[in-house]
Coordinates of C-alpha atoms in Angstrom, one line a residue:
M1 CA -5.1 -4.2 22.1
A2 CA -1.8 -3.2 20.5
N3 CA -1.5 0.0 18.5
A4 CA 0.2 0.4 15.2
A5 CA 3.5 1.7 16.8
Q6 CA 3.7 -1.3 19.2
L7 CA 3.0 -3.8 16.3
Q8 CA 5.6 -2.0 14.1
N9 CA 8.2 -2.4 16.9
L10 CA 7.5 -6.1 17.2
A11 CA 8.0 -6.5 13.4
Q12 CA 11.3 -4.7 13.4
K13 CA 12.7 -7.1 16.0
R14 CA 12.5 -9.9 13.6
A15 CA 13.0 -8.0 10.3
I16 CA 15.8 -9.2 7.9
K17 CA 16.7 -7.0 5.0
K18 CA 17.2 -8.8 1.7
Q19 CA 17.8 -7.8 -1.9
V20 CA 17.0 -9.4 -5.3
L21 CA 17.6 -8.3 -8.9
I22 CA 14.6 -8.0 -11.1
A23 CA 15.4 -7.4 -14.7
G24 CA 18.8 -6.2 -13.6
I25 CA 17.3 -3.7 -11.2
S26 CA 17.8 -4.0 -7.4
T27 CA 14.8 -4.4 -5.2
D28 CA 15.1 -4.2 -1.4
Y29 CA 12.6 -6.3 0.6
W30 CA 12.2 -7.3 4.3
F31 CA 11.6 -10.8 5.5
Y32 CA 9.9 -11.3 8.8
P33 CA 10.1 -15.1 9.7
A34 CA 7.2 -16.7 11.6
S35 CA 8.0 -16.7 15.3
N36 CA 7.4 -20.5 15.4
N37 CA 8.0 -23.2 12.8
A38 CA 8.8 -20.7 10.0
K39 CA 9.6 -23.6 7.6
N40 CA 5.9 -24.7 7.5
A41 CA 4.3 -21.4 8.0
K42 CA 2.1 -19.7 5.3
N43 CA 3.7 -16.9 3.3
I44 CA 2.2 -13.3 3.2
L45 CA 3.3 -10.6 0.7
L46 CA 2.7 -7.0 1.7
V47 CA 2.6 -4.4 -1.1
H48 CA 2.5 -0.8 0.1
G49 CA 0.7 2.2 -1.4
Y50 CA 1.8 5.3 -3.3
R51 CA 4.6 7.4 -1.8
G52 CA 5.1 4.9 1.0
D53 CA 7.6 2.1 1.6
H54 CA 7.5 -1.2 3.4
H55 CA 7.3 0.6 6.8
G56 CA 3.7 1.5 6.1
L57 CA 2.4 -2.0 6.4
E58 CA 5.0 -3.2 9.0
S59 CA 2.3 -3.2 11.7
F60 CA 0.7 -6.2 9.9
A61 CA 4.1 -8.0 10.0
G62 CA 4.2 -7.4 13.8
G63 CA 0.6 -8.6 14.4
L64 CA 0.8 -11.6 12.1
E65 CA 3.7 -13.3 13.8
E66 CA 2.7 -16.9 12.9
F67 CA 3.2 -16.0 9.2
N68 CA 6.3 -15.6 7.1
I69 CA 5.9 -12.0 5.8
Y70 CA 7.6 -10.5 2.8
A71 CA 7.5 -6.7 2.2
P72 CA 9.3 -5.1 -0.7
D73 CA 9.9 -1.5 -1.4
L74 CA 8.2 -0.7 -4.7
P75 CA 10.8 0.3 -7.4
G76 CA 11.7 4.0 -7.1
F77 CA 10.5 4.1 -3.5
G78 CA 12.1 3.3 -0.2
S79 CA 15.6 2.0 -0.9
S80 CA 14.6 0.0 -4.1
K81 CA 16.1 1.3 -7.3
P82 CA 13.7 2.9 -9.8
L83 CA 12.6 0.9 -12.9
A84 CA 14.5 1.4 -16.2
T85 CA 11.1 2.1 -17.8
E86 CA 8.1 4.3 -17.0
H87 CA 6.6 3.8 -13.4
N88 CA 3.2 3.0 -14.7
L89 CA 0.8 0.3 -13.5
E90 CA 1.7 -2.2 -16.3
N91 CA 5.4 -2.1 -15.4
Y92 CA 4.8 -2.4 -11.7
V93 CA 2.7 -5.4 -12.4
L94 CA 5.5 -7.0 -14.5
W95 CA 7.9 -6.2 -11.7
L96 CA 5.8 -7.8 -9.0
A97 CA 5.1 -10.9 -10.9
S98 CA 8.8 -11.3 -11.5
F99 CA 9.6 -10.6 -7.8
V100 CA 7.0 -13.3 -6.6
K101 CA 8.7 -15.9 -8.9
A102 CA 12.3 -14.8 -8.0
V103 CA 11.6 -15.1 -4.2
G104 CA 9.5 -18.2 -4.5
L105 CA 6.1 -16.7 -3.3
E106 CA 3.8 -18.5 -5.7
G107 CA 0.6 -19.4 -3.8
S108 CA 1.1 -16.8 -1.1
I109 CA -1.5 -14.5 0.3
A110 CA -1.2 -11.0 -1.1
I111 CA -2.1 -8.0 0.9
G112 CA -2.1 -4.5 -0.7
H113 CA -2.9 -1.0 0.4
S114 CA -4.4 1.6 -1.9
F115 CA -2.2 1.7 -5.0
G116 CA -0.9 -1.7 -3.8
T117 CA -4.4 -3.2 -4.4
L118 CA -4.2 -2.3 -8.1
I119 CA -0.9 -4.0 -8.4
I120 CA -1.8 -7.3 -6.6
A121 CA -5.3 -7.5 -8.3
S122 CA -3.7 -6.9 -11.8
V123 CA -1.0 -9.5 -11.2
Q124 CA -3.7 -12.0 -10.0
S125 CA -5.9 -11.3 -13.0
K126 CA -3.1 -12.1 -15.4
E127 CA -1.1 -14.8 -13.8
A128 CA -3.0 -16.1 -10.8
L129 CA 0.0 -16.2 -8.5
F130 CA -1.8 -15.8 -5.2
S131 CA -4.1 -18.1 -3.2
K132 CA -6.0 -15.1 -1.6
L133 CA -6.1 -11.4 -1.9
I134 CA -6.6 -8.8 0.9
C135 CA -7.3 -5.3 -0.4
I136 CA -7.0 -2.5 2.1
N137 CA -8.5 0.9 1.2
P138 CA -8.9 -0.5 -2.3
V139 CA -9.0 1.9 -5.3
A140 CA -12.6 1.4 -6.2
G141 CA -13.2 4.8 -7.8
G142 CA -16.2 7.0 -7.2
I143 CA -16.7 10.7 -7.6
T144 CA -14.7 13.0 -5.4
K145 CA -16.4 16.2 -4.4
G146 CA -15.8 19.5 -2.8
L147 CA -12.5 20.0 -1.0
S148 CA -11.3 16.4 -1.9
R149 CA -11.8 17.2 -5.6
L150 CA -9.9 20.5 -5.3
L151 CA -7.1 18.9 -3.4
M152 CA -6.6 16.1 -6.0
Q153 CA -6.5 18.6 -8.8
F154 CA -4.0 20.7 -6.9
V155 CA -1.7 17.7 -6.1
K156 CA -1.8 16.6 -9.8
L157 CA -0.8 20.1 -10.9
Y158 CA 1.8 20.3 -8.2
Y159 CA 3.5 17.0 -9.1
F160 CA 3.4 17.9 -12.7
A161 CA 5.2 21.1 -12.1
A162 CA 7.8 19.4 -9.9
H163 CA 8.3 16.8 -12.6
K164 CA 9.0 19.5 -15.3
L165 CA 11.3 21.7 -13.2
P166 CA 15.0 21.0 -12.8
E167 CA 15.6 18.1 -10.6
K168 CA 16.9 19.9 -7.7
L169 CA 14.0 22.3 -7.5
G170 CA 11.5 19.5 -8.3
M171 CA 12.8 17.5 -5.3
K172 CA 12.5 20.5 -3.0
M173 CA 8.8 20.8 -4.0
V174 CA 7.8 17.2 -3.5
T175 CA 9.8 16.7 -0.3
S176 CA 8.4 19.7 1.4
F177 CA 7.3 19.0 4.9
L178 CA 4.4 21.3 4.4
L179 CA 3.1 19.0 1.6
V180 CA 3.8 15.9 3.6
D181 CA 2.1 17.2 6.8
S182 CA -0.8 18.3 4.8
M183 CA -1.3 14.8 3.4
S184 CA -1.0 13.4 7.0
A185 CA -3.6 15.8 8.2
Y186 CA -6.0 15.1 5.4
T187 CA -5.8 11.3 5.5
T188 CA -5.8 10.8 9.3
K189 CA -9.2 10.9 10.8
S190 CA -8.5 9.8 14.4
K191 CA -9.0 12.5 17.1
D192 CA -6.3 10.8 19.2
K193 CA -3.5 13.5 19.3
A194 CA -0.8 11.0 20.2
L195 CA -1.7 8.9 17.2
R196 CA -1.9 11.8 14.9
K197 CA 1.5 13.0 16.0
W198 CA 2.9 9.5 15.4
V199 CA 1.4 9.2 11.9
K200 CA 2.8 12.6 11.1
G201 CA 6.3 11.4 12.2
Q202 CA 6.0 8.2 10.2
H203 CA 5.1 10.2 7.0
R204 CA 8.0 12.7 7.6
M205 CA 10.4 9.7 7.9
H206 CA 9.2 7.6 5.0
F207 CA 7.0 9.6 2.6
N208 CA 10.1 11.3 1.1
S209 CA 11.9 8.1 0.4
F210 CA 11.8 8.0 -3.4
A211 CA 14.4 8.2 -6.2
N212 CA 13.3 11.5 -7.9
S213 CA 10.5 13.8 -8.8
H214 CA 9.9 11.8 -12.1
V215 CA 9.0 8.7 -10.1
V216 CA 6.7 10.7 -8.0
W217 CA 4.9 12.0 -11.0
E218 CA 4.7 8.8 -13.0
A219 CA 3.6 6.6 -10.1
Y220 CA 1.0 9.3 -9.1
I221 CA -0.5 9.1 -12.5
A222 CA -0.5 5.4 -12.4
S223 CA -2.3 5.5 -8.9
V224 CA -5.1 7.8 -10.1
S225 CA -5.6 6.5 -13.6
H226 CA -7.0 3.0 -12.8
V227 CA -9.7 1.3 -10.6
I228 CA -9.6 -2.2 -9.3
H229 CA -13.0 -3.3 -10.9
P230 CA -11.7 -4.7 -14.3
F231 CA -9.1 -6.9 -12.6
M232 CA -11.5 -8.3 -10.0
R233 CA -13.7 -9.7 -12.8
E234 CA -10.9 -12.1 -13.8
I235 CA -10.1 -13.3 -10.2
N236 CA -11.6 -16.5 -8.7
V237 CA -9.7 -16.7 -5.3
P238 CA -11.3 -15.5 -2.1
V239 CA -10.9 -11.7 -1.7
L240 CA -11.3 -9.6 1.5
F241 CA -12.0 -5.9 1.1
I242 CA -11.2 -3.7 4.2
A243 CA -12.7 -0.3 3.7
A244 CA -12.9 2.7 5.9
E245 CA -16.0 4.7 6.8
L246 CA -14.3 8.1 6.4
D247 CA -12.0 7.3 3.5
E248 CA -12.0 10.4 1.1
V249 CA -9.7 8.8 -1.4
T250 CA -12.1 5.9 -2.1
P251 CA -15.7 6.4 -0.8
V252 CA -16.7 3.3 1.2
E253 CA -19.9 3.0 -0.7
E254 CA -17.9 2.3 -3.9
V255 CA -16.2 -0.6 -2.2
V256 CA -19.5 -2.0 -0.9
K257 CA -20.9 -2.0 -4.4
L258 CA -17.8 -3.8 -5.7
A259 CA -17.9 -6.4 -2.9
K260 CA -21.5 -7.2 -3.5
S261 CA -20.8 -7.8 -7.2
L262 CA -18.3 -10.4 -6.5
P263 CA -19.4 -13.9 -5.3
Q264 CA -15.9 -14.6 -3.8
A265 CA -15.6 -11.4 -1.9
Q266 CA -16.0 -10.6 1.8
M267 CA -15.9 -7.1 3.3
Q268 CA -15.2 -5.4 6.5
V269 CA -15.5 -1.6 7.4
V270 CA -13.5 0.2 9.9
S271 CA -15.6 2.9 11.6
N272 CA -14.3 6.5 12.2
C273 CA -11.3 5.8 10.1
G274 CA -9.9 7.2 6.9
H275 CA -7.3 6.1 4.3
L276 CA -4.7 4.9 6.8
V277 CA -6.4 1.8 8.1
H278 CA -2.9 0.3 8.7
Y279 CA -2.2 3.1 11.2
E280 CA -5.5 4.0 12.6
A281 CA -6.9 0.4 13.1
A282 CA -3.9 -1.9 12.9
Q283 CA -4.9 -4.5 15.4
Q284 CA -8.5 -4.7 14.2
T285 CA -7.2 -5.2 10.7
V286 CA -4.8 -7.9 11.8
D287 CA -7.7 -9.8 13.4
W288 CA -9.7 -9.7 10.3
I289 CA -6.8 -10.8 8.2
R290 CA -6.1 -13.7 10.5
E291 CA -9.7 -14.8 10.4
F292 CA -9.9 -14.6 6.7
V293 CA -6.6 -16.4 6.1
G294 CA -7.8 -19.2 8.4
Q295 CA -10.9 -19.9 6.3
T296 CA -10.6 -23.0 4.2
N297 CA -12.7 -21.8 1.2

C-alpha cells in the first residue's frame, strides 16, 4: 500500500501548472491528466483546506491516476493572488463557482478537505455544479473541550493580533515555525515517526504560502464561523463523508449525526487518525473515493 509521499511523487510526475483569471484576479491551478484516455476520463476537482495549498491533496491526484484532476490554490494561498474583496466564505464560493465555469468543470466530482468542504458544499447548494461531493474531515461543528478549546481561542487571538500589527511583524508571527510545528504536532495522530517527520516537513514547506497576515485572519474567521449542515440540506447529489476517529477539529460523532440525517450520504471513518486524513491515510482514502465515484447512483 502506497503512502502519501509516494502518491504525491506520482502526482507530481504528471502535474501541469496552469493559470486562469477570475474577476481579473490570477488563480493558479494544477492539472493532472488521466494516465490513459484522458479525453474521456471523468474530472475531479480538489479543494484544499485552510492555510494549505494544492500540495495538501496531491496524494489523491497520485492515487486516482485514471481521472483528470484539477487542483487550484485558493485565492490568497499558495501562488494564487488574493481576492480584491474580503476572504470570507461567500467570496470564496463566488470564486470557486466562477473557476468551475471558466475551466469547464461543470458536472465534475468535487473533493474538499476541512474548509474546502464548506466551499464545495456551499457552491453545490447554490448552483448544483457537481455530480458528486466527497467531504474529507468535514466541518460539522460540535463542542470543542479542554485543550482543544484553549488552543482554538489562543490561535484566534494570535491571528487577530498579527492582523492588527504592522505587516512585517504580523507576517513574522504567522510564519513562525514554532506555530507551524505546533499545528503539525496537534493534528497528526500517527505514531509513525517517519510519517510525522514528513508531515512536519510538508507543513513547513507549504503552510506559510499565503499573501499576507490579513488573508490568514480573514480566511481563519471564515473557516471557524460556519458549519456544513445548512448547505447539505439543499444538496441532492450523492455525498461521501470521510471522517477520522481522532479528529479534534471536528469530532467524528458530529459527522456521524450529519450523515445519518441525509438520505443521499455515505460515510467512512479512518481509525487512529486525526484531521490529516490525506496524509495519514491517503491510500485508504483513495480506495474509498474510487469505490464511491464508481457507483452509478
